[in-house]
Tab-separated table of C-alpha atoms and ligand atoms in Angstrom:
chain	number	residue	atom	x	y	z
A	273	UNK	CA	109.249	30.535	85.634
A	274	UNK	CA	111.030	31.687	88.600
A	275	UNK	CA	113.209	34.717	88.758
A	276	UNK	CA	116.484	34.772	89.120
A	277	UNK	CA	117.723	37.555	91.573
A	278	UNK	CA	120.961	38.107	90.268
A	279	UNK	CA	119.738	39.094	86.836
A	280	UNK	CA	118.145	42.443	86.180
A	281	UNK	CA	114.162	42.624	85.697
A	282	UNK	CA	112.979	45.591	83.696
A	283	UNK	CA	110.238	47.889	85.379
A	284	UNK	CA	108.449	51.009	84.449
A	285	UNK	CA	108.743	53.845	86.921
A	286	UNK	CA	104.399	54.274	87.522
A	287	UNK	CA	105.185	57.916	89.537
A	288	UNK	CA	107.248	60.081	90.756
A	289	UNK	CA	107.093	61.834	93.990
A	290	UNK	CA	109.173	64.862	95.228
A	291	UNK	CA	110.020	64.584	99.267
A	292	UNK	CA	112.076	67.546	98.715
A	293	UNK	CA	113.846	69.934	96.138
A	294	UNK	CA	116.518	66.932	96.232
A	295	UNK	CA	114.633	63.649	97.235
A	296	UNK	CA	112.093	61.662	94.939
A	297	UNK	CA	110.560	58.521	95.480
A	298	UNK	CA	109.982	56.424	92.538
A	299	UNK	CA	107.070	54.082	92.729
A	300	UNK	CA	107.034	50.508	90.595
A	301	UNK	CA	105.047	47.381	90.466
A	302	UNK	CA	107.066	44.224	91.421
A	303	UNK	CA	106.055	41.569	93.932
A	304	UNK	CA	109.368	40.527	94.972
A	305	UNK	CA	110.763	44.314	95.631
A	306	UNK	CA	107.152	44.717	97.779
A	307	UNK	CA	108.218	42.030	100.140
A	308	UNK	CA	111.875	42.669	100.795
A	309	UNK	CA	112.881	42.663	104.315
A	310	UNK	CA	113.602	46.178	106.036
A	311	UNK	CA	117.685	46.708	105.493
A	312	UNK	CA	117.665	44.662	102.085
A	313	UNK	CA	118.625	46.154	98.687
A	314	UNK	CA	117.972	46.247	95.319
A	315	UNK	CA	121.052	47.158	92.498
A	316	UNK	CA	119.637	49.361	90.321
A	317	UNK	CA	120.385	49.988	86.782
A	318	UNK	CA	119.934	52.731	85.021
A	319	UNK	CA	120.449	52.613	81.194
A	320	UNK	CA	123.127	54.364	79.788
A	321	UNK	CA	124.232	55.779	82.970
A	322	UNK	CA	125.508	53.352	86.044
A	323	UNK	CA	124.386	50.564	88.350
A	324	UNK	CA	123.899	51.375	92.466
A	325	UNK	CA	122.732	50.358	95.660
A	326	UNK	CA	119.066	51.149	96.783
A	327	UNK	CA	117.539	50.183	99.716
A	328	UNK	CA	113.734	49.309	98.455
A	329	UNK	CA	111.284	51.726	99.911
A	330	UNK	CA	107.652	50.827	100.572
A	331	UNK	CA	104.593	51.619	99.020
A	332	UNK	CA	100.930	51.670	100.314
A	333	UNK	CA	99.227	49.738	97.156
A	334	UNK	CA	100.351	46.089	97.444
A	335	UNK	CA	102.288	44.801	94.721
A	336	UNK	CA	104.487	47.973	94.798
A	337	UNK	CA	108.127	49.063	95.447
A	338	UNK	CA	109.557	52.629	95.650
A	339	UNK	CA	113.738	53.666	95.754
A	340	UNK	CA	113.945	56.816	97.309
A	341	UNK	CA	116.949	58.669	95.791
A	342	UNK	CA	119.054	61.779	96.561
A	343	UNK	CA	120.731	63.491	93.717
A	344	UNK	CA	124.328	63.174	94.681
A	345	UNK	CA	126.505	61.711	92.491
A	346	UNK	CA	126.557	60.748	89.040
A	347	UNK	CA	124.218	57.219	89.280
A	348	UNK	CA	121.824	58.901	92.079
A	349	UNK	CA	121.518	62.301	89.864
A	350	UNK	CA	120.609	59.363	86.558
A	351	UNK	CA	117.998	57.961	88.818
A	352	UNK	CA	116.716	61.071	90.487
A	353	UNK	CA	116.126	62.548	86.821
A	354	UNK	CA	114.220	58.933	85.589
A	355	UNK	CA	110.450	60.183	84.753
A	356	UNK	CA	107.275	58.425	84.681
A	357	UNK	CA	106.818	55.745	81.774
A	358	UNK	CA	110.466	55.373	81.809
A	359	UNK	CA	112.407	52.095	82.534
A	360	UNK	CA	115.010	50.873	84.989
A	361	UNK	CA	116.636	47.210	85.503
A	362	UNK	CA	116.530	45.711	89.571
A	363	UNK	CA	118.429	42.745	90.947
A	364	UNK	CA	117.894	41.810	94.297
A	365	UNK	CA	117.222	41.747	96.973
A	366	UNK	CA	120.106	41.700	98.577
A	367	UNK	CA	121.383	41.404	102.477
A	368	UNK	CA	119.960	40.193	105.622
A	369	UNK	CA	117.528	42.544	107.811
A	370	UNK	CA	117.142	43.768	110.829
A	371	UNK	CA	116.001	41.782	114.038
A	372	UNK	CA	113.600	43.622	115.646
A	373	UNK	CA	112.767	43.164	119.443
A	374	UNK	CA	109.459	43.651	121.304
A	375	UNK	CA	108.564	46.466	123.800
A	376	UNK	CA	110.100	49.981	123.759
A	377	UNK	CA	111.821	50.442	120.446
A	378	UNK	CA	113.444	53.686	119.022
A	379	UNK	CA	114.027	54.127	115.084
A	380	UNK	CA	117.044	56.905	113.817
A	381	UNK	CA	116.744	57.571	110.737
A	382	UNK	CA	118.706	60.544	108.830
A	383	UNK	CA	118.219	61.129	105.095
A	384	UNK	CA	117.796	58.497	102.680
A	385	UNK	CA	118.332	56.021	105.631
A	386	UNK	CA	114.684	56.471	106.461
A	387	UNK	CA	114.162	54.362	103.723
A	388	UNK	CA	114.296	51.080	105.921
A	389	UNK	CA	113.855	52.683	108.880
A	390	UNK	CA	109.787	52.490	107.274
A	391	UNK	CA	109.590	49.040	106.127
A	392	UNK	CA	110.950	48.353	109.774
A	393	UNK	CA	107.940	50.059	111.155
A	394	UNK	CA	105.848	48.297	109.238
A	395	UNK	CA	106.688	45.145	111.141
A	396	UNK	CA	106.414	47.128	114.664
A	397	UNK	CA	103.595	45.586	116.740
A	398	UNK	CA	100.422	47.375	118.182
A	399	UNK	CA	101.642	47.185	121.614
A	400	UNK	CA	105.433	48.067	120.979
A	401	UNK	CA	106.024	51.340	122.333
A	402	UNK	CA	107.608	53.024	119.397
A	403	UNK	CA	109.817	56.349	119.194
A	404	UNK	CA	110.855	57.465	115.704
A	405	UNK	CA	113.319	60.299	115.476
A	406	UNK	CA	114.296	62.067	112.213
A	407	UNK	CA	117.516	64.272	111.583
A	408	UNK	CA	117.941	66.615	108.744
A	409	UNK	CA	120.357	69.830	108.515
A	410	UNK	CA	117.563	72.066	107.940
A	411	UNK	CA	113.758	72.158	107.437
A	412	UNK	CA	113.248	71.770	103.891
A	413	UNK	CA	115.528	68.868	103.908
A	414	UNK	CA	112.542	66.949	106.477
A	415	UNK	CA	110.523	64.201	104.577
A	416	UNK	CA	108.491	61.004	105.786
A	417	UNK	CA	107.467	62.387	108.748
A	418	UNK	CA	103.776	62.320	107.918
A	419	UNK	CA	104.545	58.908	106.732
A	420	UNK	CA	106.047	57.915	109.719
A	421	UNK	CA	102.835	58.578	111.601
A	422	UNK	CA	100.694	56.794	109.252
A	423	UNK	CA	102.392	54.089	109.759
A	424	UNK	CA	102.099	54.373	113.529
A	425	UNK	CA	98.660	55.358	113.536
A	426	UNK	CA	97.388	52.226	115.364
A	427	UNK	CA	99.985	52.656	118.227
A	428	UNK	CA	98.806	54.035	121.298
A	429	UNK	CA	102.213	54.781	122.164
A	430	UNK	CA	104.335	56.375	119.520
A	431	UNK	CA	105.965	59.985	118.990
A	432	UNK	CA	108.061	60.974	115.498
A	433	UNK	CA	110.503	63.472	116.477
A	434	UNK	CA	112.268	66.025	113.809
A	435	UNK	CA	115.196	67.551	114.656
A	436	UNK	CA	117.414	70.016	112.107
A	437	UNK	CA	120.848	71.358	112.975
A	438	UNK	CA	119.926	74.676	112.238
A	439	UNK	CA	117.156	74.766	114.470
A	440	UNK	CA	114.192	76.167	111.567
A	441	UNK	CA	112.483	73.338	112.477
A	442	UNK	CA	111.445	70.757	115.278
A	443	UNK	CA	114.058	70.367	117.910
A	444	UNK	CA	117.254	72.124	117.251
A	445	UNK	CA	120.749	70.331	117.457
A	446	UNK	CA	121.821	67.002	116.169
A	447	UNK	CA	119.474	63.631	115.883
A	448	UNK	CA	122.490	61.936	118.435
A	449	UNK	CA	121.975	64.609	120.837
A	450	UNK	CA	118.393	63.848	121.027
A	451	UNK	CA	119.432	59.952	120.844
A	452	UNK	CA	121.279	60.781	123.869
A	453	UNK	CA	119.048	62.266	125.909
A	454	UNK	CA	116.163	59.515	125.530
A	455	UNK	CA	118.759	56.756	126.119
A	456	UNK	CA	119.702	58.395	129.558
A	457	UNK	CA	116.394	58.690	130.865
A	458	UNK	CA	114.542	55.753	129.692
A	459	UNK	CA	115.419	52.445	129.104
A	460	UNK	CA	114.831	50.723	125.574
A	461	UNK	CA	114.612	47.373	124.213
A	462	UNK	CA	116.276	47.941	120.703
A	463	UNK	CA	117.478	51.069	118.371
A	464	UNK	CA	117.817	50.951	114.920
A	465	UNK	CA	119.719	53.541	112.873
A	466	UNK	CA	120.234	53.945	109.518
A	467	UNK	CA	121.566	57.480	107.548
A	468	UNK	CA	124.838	59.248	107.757
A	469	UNK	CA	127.594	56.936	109.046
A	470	UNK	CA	128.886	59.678	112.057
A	471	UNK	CA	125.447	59.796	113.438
A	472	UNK	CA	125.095	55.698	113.053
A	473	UNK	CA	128.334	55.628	114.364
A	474	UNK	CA	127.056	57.824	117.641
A	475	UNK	CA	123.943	56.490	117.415
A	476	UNK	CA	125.408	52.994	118.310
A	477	UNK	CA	128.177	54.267	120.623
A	478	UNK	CA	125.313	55.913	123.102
A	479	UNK	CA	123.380	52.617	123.256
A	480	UNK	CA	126.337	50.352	123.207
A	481	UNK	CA	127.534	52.284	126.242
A	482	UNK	CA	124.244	51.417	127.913
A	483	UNK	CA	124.173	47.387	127.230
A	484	UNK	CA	121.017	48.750	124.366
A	485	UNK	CA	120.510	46.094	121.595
A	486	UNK	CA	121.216	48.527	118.700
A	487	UNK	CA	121.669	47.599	114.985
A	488	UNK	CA	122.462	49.659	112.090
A	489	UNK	CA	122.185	49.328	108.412
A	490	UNK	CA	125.466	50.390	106.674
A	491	UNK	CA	125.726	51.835	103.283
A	492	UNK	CA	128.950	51.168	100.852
A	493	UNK	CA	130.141	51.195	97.528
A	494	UNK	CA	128.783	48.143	95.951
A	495	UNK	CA	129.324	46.481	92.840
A	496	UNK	CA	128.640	43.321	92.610
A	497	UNK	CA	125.469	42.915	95.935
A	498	UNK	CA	126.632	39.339	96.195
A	499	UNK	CA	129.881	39.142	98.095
A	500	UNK	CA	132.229	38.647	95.377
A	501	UNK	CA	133.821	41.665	94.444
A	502	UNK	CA	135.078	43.185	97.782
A	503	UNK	CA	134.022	46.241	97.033
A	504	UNK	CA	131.799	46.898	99.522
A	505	UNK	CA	134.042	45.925	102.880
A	506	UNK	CA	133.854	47.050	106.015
A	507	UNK	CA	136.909	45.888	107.695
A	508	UNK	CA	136.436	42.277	107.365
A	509	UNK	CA	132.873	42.629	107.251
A	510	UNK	CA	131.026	42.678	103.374
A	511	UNK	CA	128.340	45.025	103.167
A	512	UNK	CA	126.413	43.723	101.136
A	513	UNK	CA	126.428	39.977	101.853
A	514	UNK	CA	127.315	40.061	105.458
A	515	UNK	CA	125.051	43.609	106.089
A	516	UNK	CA	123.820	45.650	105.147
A	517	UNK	CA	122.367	45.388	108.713
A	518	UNK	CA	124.822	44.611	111.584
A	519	UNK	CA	125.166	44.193	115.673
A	520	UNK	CA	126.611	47.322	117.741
A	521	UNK	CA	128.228	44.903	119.448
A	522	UNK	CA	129.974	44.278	116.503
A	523	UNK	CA	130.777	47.361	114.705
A	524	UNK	CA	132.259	48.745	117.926
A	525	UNK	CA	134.924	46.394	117.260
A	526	UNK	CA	135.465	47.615	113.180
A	527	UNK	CA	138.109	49.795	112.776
A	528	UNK	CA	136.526	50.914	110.419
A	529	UNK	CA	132.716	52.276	110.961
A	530	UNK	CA	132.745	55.701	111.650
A	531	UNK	CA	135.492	56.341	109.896
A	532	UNK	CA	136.605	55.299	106.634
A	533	UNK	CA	134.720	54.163	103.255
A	534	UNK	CA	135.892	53.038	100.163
A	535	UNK	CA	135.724	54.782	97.136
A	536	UNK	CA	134.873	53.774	93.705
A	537	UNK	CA	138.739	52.280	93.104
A	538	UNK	CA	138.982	50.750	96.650
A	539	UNK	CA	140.983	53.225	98.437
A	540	UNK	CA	140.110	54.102	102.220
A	541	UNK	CA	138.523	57.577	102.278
A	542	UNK	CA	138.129	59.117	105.827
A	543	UNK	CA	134.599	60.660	106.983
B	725	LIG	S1	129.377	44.668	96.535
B	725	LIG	FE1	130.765	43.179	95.787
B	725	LIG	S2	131.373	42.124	97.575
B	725	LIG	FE2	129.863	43.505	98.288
């Protein structure tokens, strides 16, 4: 029979992985999850406790799917706290992906917004000259960058860069800084970004002022996933249905990115 997308299909969470003393990956077995496109998402239910937005992680076994969750608010913290054996319903996925270009390619990933930033590099080819950088405030709050290499293993060129605020470890200063820098000396044929909307939002600015092909995948509140409630709007844009991923070109002319989000009742919030 085939599955519909908008209705929820149970799974059983298989394991449970800490990334850090606030970041788990939850692995599950689901064909469709295991081939969603890099910037697609999956609503997640969690019984008894809320529905949200996940972008769908990879695994290495085939056949798998992961959701990488921070324990933030309410729905994350239900999800975060979901143990082994236990259950959770997925629709999806949702959104279009990323279009990724050929040659020297740079990947900016803070946070949770690594999440697509690997399934991207899974499509990377060998030749591709690939630079992935990874911001986090400080050094315990670093994860996937041993992933990131795995995955980049076959690549003669390739470097992962971490950088934390604080300095305790890798570079010290802020992932845009860092963006900055490589963008000025080097040329390169597309940058992807996806984490924290100001360093997107800087992120997009430093390549847009450079005529860069840059994309980024934006994160909203989302209800519905399939462009009918509103809730997830960026200006004019939808989130969900017209994202998540979109064109620098075109966010640098949203009032909105970089700026403001929407809260759960629809009111403007500033950054
Ligand atoms: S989440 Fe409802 S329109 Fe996007």
């Amino acid at each position: 029979m085939q599955r519909d997308h908008n209705h929820p299909t149970i799974v059983t969470i298989e394991k449970v992985i800490d990334e850090t003393p606030t970041v788990r990956t939850l692995i599950f077995s689901d064909e469709v999850m295991s081939e969603a496109l890099p910037g697609q998402f999956a609503m997640v239910w969690i019984p008894g406790v809320n529905e949200l937005p996940m972008s769908i992680m990879i695994s290495k076994e085939p056949g798998k799917a992961a959701f990488t969750v921070r324990k933030h608010g309410l729905a994350s913290t239900g999800l975060f706290n979901v143990k082994e054996g236990e259950q959770i319903g997925i629709r999806g996925p949702y959104g279009n992906s990323f279009d990724l270009k050929e040659g020297k390619l740079l990947f900016v990933g803070g946070g949770t917004g690594l999440v697509p930033m690997m399934r991207l590099l899974t499509f990377v080819r060998p030749r591709d000259d690939v630079t992935v950088l990874i911001g986090a405030k400080t050094k315990n709050e670093v994860f996937f960058e041993d992933l990131a290499k795995s995955l980049l293993e076959e690549h003669h060129h390739h470097h992962v860069i971490v950088s934390t605020d604080d300095g305790s470890y890798g570079e010290k200063g802020f992932v845009t800084d860092v963006v900055e820098k490589l963008l000025s000396k080097t040329h390169f044929d597309g940058v992807y970004t996806c984490g924290p909307e100001i360093m997107m939002y800087k992120t997009v600015q430093s390549a847009n002022s450079r005529h860069i092909f840059v994309q980024a995948s934006l994160e909203r509140m989302m209800k519905c996933g399939v462009g009918i409630c509103g809730s997830c709007c960026v200006g004019t844009d939808l989130a969900c249905r017209d994202g998540t991923v979109f064109d620098g070109l075109h966010l640098s002319k949203n009032k909105e990115f970089g700026y403001f989000h929407r809260n759960k009742a629809g009111i403007l919030e500033h950054y």
